[in-house]
PDB file of C-alpha atoms and ligand atoms in Angstrom:
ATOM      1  CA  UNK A   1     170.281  96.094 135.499  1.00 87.00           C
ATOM      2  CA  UNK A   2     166.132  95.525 134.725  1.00 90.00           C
ATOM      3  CA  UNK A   3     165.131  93.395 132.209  1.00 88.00           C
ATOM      4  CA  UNK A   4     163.768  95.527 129.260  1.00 85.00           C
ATOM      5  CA  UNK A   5     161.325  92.750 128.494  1.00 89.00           C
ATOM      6  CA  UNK A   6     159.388  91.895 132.232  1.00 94.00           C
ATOM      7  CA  UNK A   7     161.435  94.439 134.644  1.00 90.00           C
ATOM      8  CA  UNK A   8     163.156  91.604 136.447  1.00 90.00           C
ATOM      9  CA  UNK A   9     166.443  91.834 137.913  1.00 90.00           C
ATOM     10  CA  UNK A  10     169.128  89.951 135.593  1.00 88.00           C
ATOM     11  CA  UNK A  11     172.845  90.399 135.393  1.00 87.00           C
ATOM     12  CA  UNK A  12     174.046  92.414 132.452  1.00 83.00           C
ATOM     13  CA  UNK A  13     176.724  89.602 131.600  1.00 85.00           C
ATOM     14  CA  UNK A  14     173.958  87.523 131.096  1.00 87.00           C
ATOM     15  CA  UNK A  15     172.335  87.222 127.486  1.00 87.00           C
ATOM     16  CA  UNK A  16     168.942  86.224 128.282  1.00 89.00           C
ATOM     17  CA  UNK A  17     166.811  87.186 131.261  1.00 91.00           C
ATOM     18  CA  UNK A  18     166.429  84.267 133.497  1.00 90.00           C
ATOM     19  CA  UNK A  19     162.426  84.952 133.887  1.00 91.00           C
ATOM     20  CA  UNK A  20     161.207  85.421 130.621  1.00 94.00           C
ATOM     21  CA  UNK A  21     164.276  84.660 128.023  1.00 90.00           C
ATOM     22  CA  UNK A  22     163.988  88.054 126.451  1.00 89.00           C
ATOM     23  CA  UNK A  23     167.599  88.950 124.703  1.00 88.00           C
ATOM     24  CA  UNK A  24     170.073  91.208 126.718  1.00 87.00           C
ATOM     25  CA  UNK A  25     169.607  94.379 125.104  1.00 80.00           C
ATOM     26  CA  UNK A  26     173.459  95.755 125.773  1.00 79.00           C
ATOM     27  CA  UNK A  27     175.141  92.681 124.645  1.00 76.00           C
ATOM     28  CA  UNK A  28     172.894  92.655 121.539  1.00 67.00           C
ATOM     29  CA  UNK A  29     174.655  95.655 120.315  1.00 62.00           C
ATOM     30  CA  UNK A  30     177.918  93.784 120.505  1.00 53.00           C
ATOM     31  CA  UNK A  31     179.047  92.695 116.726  1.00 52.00           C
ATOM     32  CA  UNK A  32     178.960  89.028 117.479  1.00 52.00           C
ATOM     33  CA  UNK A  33     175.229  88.802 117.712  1.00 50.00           C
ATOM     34  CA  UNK A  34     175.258  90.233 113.946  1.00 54.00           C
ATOM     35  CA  UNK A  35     171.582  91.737 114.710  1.00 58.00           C
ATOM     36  CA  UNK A  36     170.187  88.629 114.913  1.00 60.00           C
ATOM     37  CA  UNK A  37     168.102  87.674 117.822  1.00 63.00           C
ATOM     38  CA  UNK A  38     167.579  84.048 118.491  1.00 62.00           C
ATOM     39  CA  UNK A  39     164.178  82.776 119.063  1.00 59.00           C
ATOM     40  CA  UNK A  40     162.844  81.811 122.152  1.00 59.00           C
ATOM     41  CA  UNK A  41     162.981  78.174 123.385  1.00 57.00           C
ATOM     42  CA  UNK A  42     159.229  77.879 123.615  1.00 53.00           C
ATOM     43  CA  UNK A  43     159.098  78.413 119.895  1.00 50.00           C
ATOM     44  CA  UNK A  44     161.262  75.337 118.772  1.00 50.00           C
ATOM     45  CA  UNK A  45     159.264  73.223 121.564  1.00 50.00           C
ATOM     46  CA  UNK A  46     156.097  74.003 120.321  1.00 50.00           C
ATOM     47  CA  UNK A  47     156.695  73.866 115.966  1.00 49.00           C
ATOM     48  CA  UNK A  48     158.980  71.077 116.560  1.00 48.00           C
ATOM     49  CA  UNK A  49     156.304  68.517 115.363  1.00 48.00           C
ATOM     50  CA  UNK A  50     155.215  71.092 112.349  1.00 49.00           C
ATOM     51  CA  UNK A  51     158.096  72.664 111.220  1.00 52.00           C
ATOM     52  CA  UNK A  52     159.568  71.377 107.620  1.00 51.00           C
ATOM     53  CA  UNK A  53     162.144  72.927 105.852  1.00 55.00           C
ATOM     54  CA  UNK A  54     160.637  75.761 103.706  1.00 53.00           C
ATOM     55  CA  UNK A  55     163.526  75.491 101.507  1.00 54.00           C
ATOM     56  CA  UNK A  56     162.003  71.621 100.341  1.00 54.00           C
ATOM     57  CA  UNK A  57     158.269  72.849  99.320  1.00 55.00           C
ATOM     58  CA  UNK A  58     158.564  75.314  96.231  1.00 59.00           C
ATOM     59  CA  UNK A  59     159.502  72.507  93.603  1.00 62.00           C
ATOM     60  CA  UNK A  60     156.944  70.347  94.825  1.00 65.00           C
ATOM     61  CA  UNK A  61     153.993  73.185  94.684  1.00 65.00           C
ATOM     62  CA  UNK A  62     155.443  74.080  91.330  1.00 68.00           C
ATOM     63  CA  UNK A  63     154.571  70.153  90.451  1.00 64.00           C
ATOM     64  CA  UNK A  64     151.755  70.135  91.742  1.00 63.00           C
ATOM     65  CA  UNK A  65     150.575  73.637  90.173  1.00 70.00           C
ATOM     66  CA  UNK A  66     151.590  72.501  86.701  1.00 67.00           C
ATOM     67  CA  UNK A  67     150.147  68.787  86.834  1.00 64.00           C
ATOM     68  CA  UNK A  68     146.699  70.390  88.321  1.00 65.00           C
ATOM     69  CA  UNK A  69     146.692  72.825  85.207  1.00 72.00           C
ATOM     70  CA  UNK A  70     147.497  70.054  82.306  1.00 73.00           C
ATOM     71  CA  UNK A  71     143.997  67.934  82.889  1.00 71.00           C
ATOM     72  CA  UNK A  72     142.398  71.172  82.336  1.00 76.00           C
ATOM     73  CA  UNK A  73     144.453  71.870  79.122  1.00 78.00           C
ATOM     74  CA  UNK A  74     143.080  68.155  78.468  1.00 75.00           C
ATOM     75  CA  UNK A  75     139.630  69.388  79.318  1.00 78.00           C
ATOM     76  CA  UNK A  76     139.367  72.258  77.424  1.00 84.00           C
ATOM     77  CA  UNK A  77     140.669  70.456  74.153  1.00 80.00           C
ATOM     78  CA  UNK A  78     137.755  67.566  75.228  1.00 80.00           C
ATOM     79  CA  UNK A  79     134.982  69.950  75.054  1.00 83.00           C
ATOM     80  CA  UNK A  80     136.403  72.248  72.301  1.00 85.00           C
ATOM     81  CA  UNK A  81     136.128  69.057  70.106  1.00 80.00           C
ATOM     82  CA  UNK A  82     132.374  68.085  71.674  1.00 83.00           C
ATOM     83  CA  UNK A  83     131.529  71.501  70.407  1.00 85.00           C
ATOM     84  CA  UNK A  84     132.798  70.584  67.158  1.00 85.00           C
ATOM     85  CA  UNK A  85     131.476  67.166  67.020  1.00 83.00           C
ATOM     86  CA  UNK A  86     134.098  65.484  67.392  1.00 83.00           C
ATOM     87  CA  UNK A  87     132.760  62.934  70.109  1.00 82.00           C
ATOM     88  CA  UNK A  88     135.515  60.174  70.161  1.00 83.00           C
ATOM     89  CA  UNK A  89     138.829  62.551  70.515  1.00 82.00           C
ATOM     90  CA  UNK A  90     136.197  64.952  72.670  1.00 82.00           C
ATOM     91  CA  UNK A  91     135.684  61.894  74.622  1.00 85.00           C
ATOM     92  CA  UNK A  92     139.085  60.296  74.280  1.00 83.00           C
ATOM     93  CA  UNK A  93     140.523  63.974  75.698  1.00 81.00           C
ATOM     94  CA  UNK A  94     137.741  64.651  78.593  1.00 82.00           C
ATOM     95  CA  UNK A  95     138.862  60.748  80.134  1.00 85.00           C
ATOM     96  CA  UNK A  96     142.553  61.223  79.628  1.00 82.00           C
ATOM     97  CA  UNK A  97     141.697  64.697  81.893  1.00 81.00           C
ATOM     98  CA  UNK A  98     139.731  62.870  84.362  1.00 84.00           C
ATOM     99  CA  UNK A  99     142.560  60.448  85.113  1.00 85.00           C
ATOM    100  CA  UNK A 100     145.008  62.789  84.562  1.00 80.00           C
ATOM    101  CA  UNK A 101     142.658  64.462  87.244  1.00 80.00           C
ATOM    102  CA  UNK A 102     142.419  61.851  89.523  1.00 85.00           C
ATOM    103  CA  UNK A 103     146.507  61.170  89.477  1.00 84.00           C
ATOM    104  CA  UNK A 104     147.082  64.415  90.298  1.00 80.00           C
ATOM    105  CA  UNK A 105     144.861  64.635  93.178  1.00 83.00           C
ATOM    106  CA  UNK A 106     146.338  61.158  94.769  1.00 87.00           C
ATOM    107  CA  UNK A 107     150.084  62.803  93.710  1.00 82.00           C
ATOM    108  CA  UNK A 108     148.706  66.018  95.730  1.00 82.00           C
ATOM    109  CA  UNK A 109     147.406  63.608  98.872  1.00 84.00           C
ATOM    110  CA  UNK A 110     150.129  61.902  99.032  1.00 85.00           C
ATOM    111  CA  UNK A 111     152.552  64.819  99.257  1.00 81.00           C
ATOM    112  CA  UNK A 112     150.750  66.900 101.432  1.00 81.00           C
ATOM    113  CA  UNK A 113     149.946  63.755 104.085  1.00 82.00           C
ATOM    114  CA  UNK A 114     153.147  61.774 103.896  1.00 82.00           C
ATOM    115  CA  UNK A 115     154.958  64.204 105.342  1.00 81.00           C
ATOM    116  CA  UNK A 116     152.726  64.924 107.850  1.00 83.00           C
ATOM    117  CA  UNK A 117     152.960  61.288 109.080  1.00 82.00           C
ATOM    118  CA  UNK A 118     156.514  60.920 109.090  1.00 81.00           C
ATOM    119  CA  UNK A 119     156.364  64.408 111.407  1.00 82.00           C
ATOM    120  CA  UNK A 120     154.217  63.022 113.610  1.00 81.00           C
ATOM    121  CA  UNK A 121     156.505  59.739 114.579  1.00 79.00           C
ATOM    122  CA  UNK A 122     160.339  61.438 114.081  1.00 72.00           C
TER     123      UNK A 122
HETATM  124 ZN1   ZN B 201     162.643  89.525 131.507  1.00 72.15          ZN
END
């Protein structure tokens, strides 16, 4: 048989054609495949020094989401009470914010770089 993928010559026993790895299309039909195809080996070669586990990022953007919004809860309240002339708890609220603001932003550098590093070495 051809190769549905490139037109090469491959042997329909075969599951993927020897010239360009594209999936046997008559043994894909058979049940033990279950209809998925698995990816190519180029694709694991090339993301293997970006891929992370998607399943370990939602709580951590959810962390970081909620920690960036809080120092602007902080900052609102800070210049609410400037308005009202309240300057110590305006200015008491506006620092707490900033370094509030800064922690997050180290908290958001370190999460987004440490992993990164350790990717880069493993
Ligand atoms: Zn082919």
């Amino acid at each position: 048989m051809y190769c549905s993928n490139c037109g090469s010559m491959m042997d329909e026993r075969q599951q993927f054609c020897p010239f360009c790895k594209a999936p046997n299309p008559a043994l894909l039909q058979k049940p033990q495949f279950h209809g998925q195809v698995p990816p190519p080996p180029y694709f694991y070669n090339n993301m293997s020094h970006y891929y992370f586990d998607p399943a370990n990022q939602p709580p951590e953007i959810a962390l970081v989401v909620i920690s960036a919004i809080i120092p602007l809860v902080g900052l609102i309240i800070g210049c609410i009470c400037l308005c009202n002339n309240e300057k110590r708890a305006g200015r008491a609220y506006l620092i707490a914010a900033g370094v509030r603001f800064f922690v997050t932003l180290l908290l958001v550098l370190v999460f987004t770089f440490v992993p990164l590093i350790f990717a880069a070495f493993m």
